[in-house]
Coordinates of C-alpha atoms in Angstrom, one line a residue:
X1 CA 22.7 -22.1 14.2
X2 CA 21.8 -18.5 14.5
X3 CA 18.1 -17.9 15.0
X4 CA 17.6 -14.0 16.3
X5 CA 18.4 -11.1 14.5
X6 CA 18.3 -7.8 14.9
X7 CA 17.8 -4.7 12.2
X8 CA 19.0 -1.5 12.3
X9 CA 16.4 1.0 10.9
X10 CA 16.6 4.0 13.5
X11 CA 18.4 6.7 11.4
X12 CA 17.8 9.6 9.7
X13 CA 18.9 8.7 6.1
X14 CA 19.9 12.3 5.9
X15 CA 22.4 11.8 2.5
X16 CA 19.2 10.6 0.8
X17 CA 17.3 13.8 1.2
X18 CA 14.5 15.1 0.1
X19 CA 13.4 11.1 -0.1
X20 CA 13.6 10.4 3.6
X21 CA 11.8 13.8 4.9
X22 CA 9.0 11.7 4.0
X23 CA 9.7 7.9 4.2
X24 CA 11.9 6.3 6.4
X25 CA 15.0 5.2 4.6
X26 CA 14.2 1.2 4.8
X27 CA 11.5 2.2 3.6
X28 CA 12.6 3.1 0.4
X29 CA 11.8 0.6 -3.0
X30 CA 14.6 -1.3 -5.2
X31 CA 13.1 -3.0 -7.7
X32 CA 9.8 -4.4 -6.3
X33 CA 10.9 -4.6 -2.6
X34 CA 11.7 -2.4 0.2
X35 CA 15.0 -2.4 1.6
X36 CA 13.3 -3.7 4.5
X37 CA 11.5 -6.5 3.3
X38 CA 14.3 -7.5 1.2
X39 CA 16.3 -8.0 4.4
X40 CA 13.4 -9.5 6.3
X41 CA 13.2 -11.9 3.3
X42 CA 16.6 -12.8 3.2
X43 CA 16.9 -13.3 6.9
X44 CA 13.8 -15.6 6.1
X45 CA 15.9 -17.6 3.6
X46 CA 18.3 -18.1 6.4
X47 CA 15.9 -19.5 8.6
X48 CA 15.9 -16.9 11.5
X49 CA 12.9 -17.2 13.5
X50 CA 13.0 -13.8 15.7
X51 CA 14.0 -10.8 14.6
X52 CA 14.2 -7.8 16.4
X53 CA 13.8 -3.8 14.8
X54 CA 14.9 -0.8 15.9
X55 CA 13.0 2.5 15.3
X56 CA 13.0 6.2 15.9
X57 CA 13.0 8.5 13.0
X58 CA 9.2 7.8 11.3
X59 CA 8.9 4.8 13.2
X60 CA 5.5 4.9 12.8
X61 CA 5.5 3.8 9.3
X62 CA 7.8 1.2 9.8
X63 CA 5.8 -0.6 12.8
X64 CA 3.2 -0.2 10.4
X65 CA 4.2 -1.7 7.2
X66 CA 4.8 -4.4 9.3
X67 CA 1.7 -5.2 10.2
X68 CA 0.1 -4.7 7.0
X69 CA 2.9 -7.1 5.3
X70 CA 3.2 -10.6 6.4
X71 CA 6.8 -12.3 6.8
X72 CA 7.2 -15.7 8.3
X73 CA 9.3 -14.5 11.1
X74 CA 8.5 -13.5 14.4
X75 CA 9.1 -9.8 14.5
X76 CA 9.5 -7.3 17.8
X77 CA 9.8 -3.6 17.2
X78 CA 11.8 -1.4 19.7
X79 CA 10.9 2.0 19.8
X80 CA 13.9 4.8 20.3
X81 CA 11.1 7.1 21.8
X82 CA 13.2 10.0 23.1
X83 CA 16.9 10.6 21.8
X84 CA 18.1 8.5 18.4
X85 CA 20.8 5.9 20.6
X86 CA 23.2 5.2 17.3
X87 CA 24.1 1.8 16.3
X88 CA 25.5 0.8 19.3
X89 CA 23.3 2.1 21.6
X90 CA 20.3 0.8 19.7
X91 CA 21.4 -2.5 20.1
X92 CA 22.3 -2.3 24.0
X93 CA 18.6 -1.4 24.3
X94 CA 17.2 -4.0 22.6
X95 CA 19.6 -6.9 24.4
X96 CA 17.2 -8.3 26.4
X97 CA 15.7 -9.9 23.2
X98 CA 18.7 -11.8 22.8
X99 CA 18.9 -13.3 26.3
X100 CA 22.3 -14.7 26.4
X101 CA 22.4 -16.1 22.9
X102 CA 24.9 -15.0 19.9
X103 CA 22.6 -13.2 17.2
X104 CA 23.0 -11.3 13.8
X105 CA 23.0 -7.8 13.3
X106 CA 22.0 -6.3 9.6
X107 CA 22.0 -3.3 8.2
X108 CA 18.8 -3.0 5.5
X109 CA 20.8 -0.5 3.5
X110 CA 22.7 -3.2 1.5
X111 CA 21.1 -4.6 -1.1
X112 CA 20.9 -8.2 0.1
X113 CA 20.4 -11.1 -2.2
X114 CA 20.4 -15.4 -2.1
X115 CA 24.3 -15.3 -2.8
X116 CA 24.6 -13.9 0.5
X117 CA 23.6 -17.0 2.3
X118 CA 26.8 -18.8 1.6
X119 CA 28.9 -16.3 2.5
X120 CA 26.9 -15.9 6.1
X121 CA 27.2 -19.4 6.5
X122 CA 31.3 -18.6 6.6
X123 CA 30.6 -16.0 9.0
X124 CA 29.0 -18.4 11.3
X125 CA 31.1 -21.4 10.8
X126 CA 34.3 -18.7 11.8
X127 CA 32.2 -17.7 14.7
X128 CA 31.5 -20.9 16.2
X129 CA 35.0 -22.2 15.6
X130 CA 36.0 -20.5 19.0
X131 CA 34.1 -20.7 21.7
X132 CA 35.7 -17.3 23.3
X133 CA 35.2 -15.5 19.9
X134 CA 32.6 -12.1 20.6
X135 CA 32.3 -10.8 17.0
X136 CA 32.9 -11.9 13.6
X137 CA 32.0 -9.5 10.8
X138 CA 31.2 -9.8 6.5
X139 CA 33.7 -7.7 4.8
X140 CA 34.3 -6.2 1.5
X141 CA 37.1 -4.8 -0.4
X142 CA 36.3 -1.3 -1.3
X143 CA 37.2 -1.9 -4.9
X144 CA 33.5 -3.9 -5.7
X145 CA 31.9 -1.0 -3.7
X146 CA 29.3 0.2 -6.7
X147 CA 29.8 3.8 -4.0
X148 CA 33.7 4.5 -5.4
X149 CA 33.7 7.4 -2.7
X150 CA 33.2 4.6 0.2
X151 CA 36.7 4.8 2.1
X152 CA 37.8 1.8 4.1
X153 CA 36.8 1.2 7.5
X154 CA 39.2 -2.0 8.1
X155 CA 41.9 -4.1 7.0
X156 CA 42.0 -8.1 7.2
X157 CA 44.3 -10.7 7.3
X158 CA 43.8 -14.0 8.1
X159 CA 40.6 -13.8 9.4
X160 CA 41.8 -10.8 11.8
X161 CA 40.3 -7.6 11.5
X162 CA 42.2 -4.3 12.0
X163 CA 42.8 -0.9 11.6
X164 CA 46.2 -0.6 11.2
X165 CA 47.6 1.9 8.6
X166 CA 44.6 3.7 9.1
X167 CA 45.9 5.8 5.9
X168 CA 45.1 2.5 4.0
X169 CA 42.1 0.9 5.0
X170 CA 41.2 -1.5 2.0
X171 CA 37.6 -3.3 3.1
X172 CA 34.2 -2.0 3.7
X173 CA 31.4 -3.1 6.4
X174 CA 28.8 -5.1 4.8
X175 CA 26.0 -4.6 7.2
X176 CA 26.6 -7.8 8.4
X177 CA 27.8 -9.1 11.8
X178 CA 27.5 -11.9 14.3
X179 CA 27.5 -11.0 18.0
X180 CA 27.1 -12.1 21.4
X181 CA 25.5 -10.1 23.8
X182 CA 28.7 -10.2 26.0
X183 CA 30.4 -7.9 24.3
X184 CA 28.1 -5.0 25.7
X185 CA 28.4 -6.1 29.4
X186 CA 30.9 -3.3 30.3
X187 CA 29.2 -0.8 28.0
X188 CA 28.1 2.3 31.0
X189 CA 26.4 4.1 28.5
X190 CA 23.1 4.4 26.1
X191 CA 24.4 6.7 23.1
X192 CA 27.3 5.2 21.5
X193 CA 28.4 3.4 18.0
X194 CA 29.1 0.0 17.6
X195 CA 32.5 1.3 16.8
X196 CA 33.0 1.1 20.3
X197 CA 32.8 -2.3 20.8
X198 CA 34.5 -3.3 17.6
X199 CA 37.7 -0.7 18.7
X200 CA 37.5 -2.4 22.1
X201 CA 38.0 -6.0 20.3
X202 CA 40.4 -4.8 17.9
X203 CA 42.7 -3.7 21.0
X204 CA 42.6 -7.8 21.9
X205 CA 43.1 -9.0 18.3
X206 CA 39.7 -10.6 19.1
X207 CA 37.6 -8.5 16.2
X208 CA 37.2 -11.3 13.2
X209 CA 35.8 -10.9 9.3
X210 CA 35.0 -13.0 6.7
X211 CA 35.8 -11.4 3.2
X212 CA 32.6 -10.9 0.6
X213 CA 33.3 -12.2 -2.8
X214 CA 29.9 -10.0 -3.8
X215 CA 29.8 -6.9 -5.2
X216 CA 28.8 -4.4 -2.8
X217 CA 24.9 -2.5 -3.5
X218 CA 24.7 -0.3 -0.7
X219 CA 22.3 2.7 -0.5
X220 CA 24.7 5.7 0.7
X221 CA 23.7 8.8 -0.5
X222 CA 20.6 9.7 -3.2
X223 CA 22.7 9.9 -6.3
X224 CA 23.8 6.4 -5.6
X225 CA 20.3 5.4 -5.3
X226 CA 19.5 6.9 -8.6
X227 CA 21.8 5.0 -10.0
X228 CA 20.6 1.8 -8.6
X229 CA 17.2 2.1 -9.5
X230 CA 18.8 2.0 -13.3
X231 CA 19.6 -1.6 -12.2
X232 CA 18.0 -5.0 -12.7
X233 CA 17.8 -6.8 -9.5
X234 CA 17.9 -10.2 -9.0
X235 CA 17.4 -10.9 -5.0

């Protein structure tokens, strides 16, 4: 079973200005909780025991709400110090962490919540089915996007992500993604998106998703956020 984890909360969170030219994006509330503490308290439900976060833009506030909040998970900030490394490259950096063991990667921008643990669980039975598989990814259909504007990133059938009729591109990213620290071995550089290495499985019909059945909360710009707060939330 999956134990580490790691949490991508490096970025700028630009489309949600003027919010984040004070607070760091995960930073920002839904409801009673944080975006981060909602995913360090569903990675808790899951019964993840390390979990790594990335930082860079006001990093400081996020090492520090950490300490002043308690989880019951072992938690390791990594500090982007100089130059922002994008998703990618964030998680190269922090791959010693992981030692050689697979390990989930989360976005804090969705709006996780307990129905989510089921549908993890398929992501981690369909990773372990294979012992050669890399990757293995929680997709959505675009159409339960609450973002309408969100345009598709892949397409998925039987299992087998692509991007083929890239004109047509029906289901979303999650946030949500098994990986083993393998798949960054022939990586030679430190600023690059995790599209890289998903593009690079995709060539070997190796890239593999599990489709959501959850409608998809995902922070994207500050209008959408707006209109999330109108919500009830039920984590």
């Amino acid at each position: 079973m999956i134990k580490k984890a790691m949490i991508l909360a490096a970025g700028f969170g630009k489309r949600i200005h003027p919010l984040t030219l004070k607070y760091p994006k995960p930073l920002l509330k839904i409801g009673n909780e944080t975006l981060l503490s909602n995913t360090l308290k569903f990675l808790q439900s899951y019964k993840i025991e390390n979990v790594v976060i990335n930082v860079h833009y006001l990093g400081e506030q996020i090492i520090d709400y950490i300490k002043k909040n308690k989880f019951n998970l072992n938690i390791h900030t990594v500090e982007e110090k100089d130059k922002i490394l994008d998703t990618g490259g964030g998680v190269l950096n922090a791959i010693k962490h992981f030692s050689n063991e697979p390990f989930l990667i989360i976005n804090p921008d969705t709006i996780w919540n307990f129905n989510y643990l089921k549908e993890l669980k398929l992501v981690e039975k369909l990773f372990f089915q294979n012992k050669e598989n890399k990757c293995c990814l929680l997709v959505v259909d675009k159409k339960k996007s609450f973002d309408q504007s969100l345009e598709g990133d892949f397409n998925l059938k039987n299992n087998l992500v692509s991007r083929k009729n890239k004109n047509n591109l029906s289901f979303i990213y999650t946030g949500l993604q098994i990986i083993k620290p393998e798949a960054f071995s022939n990586i030679d550089k430190k600023i690059f998106s995790i599209n890289s290495i998903w593009d690079d499985l995709i060539e070997k019909n190796a890239l593999y998703g599990i489709e959501s059945s959850i409608n998809f909360l995902h922070v994207s710009t500050l209008n959408i956020y707006k209109d999330l707060l109108k919500k009830k939330f039920k984590y």
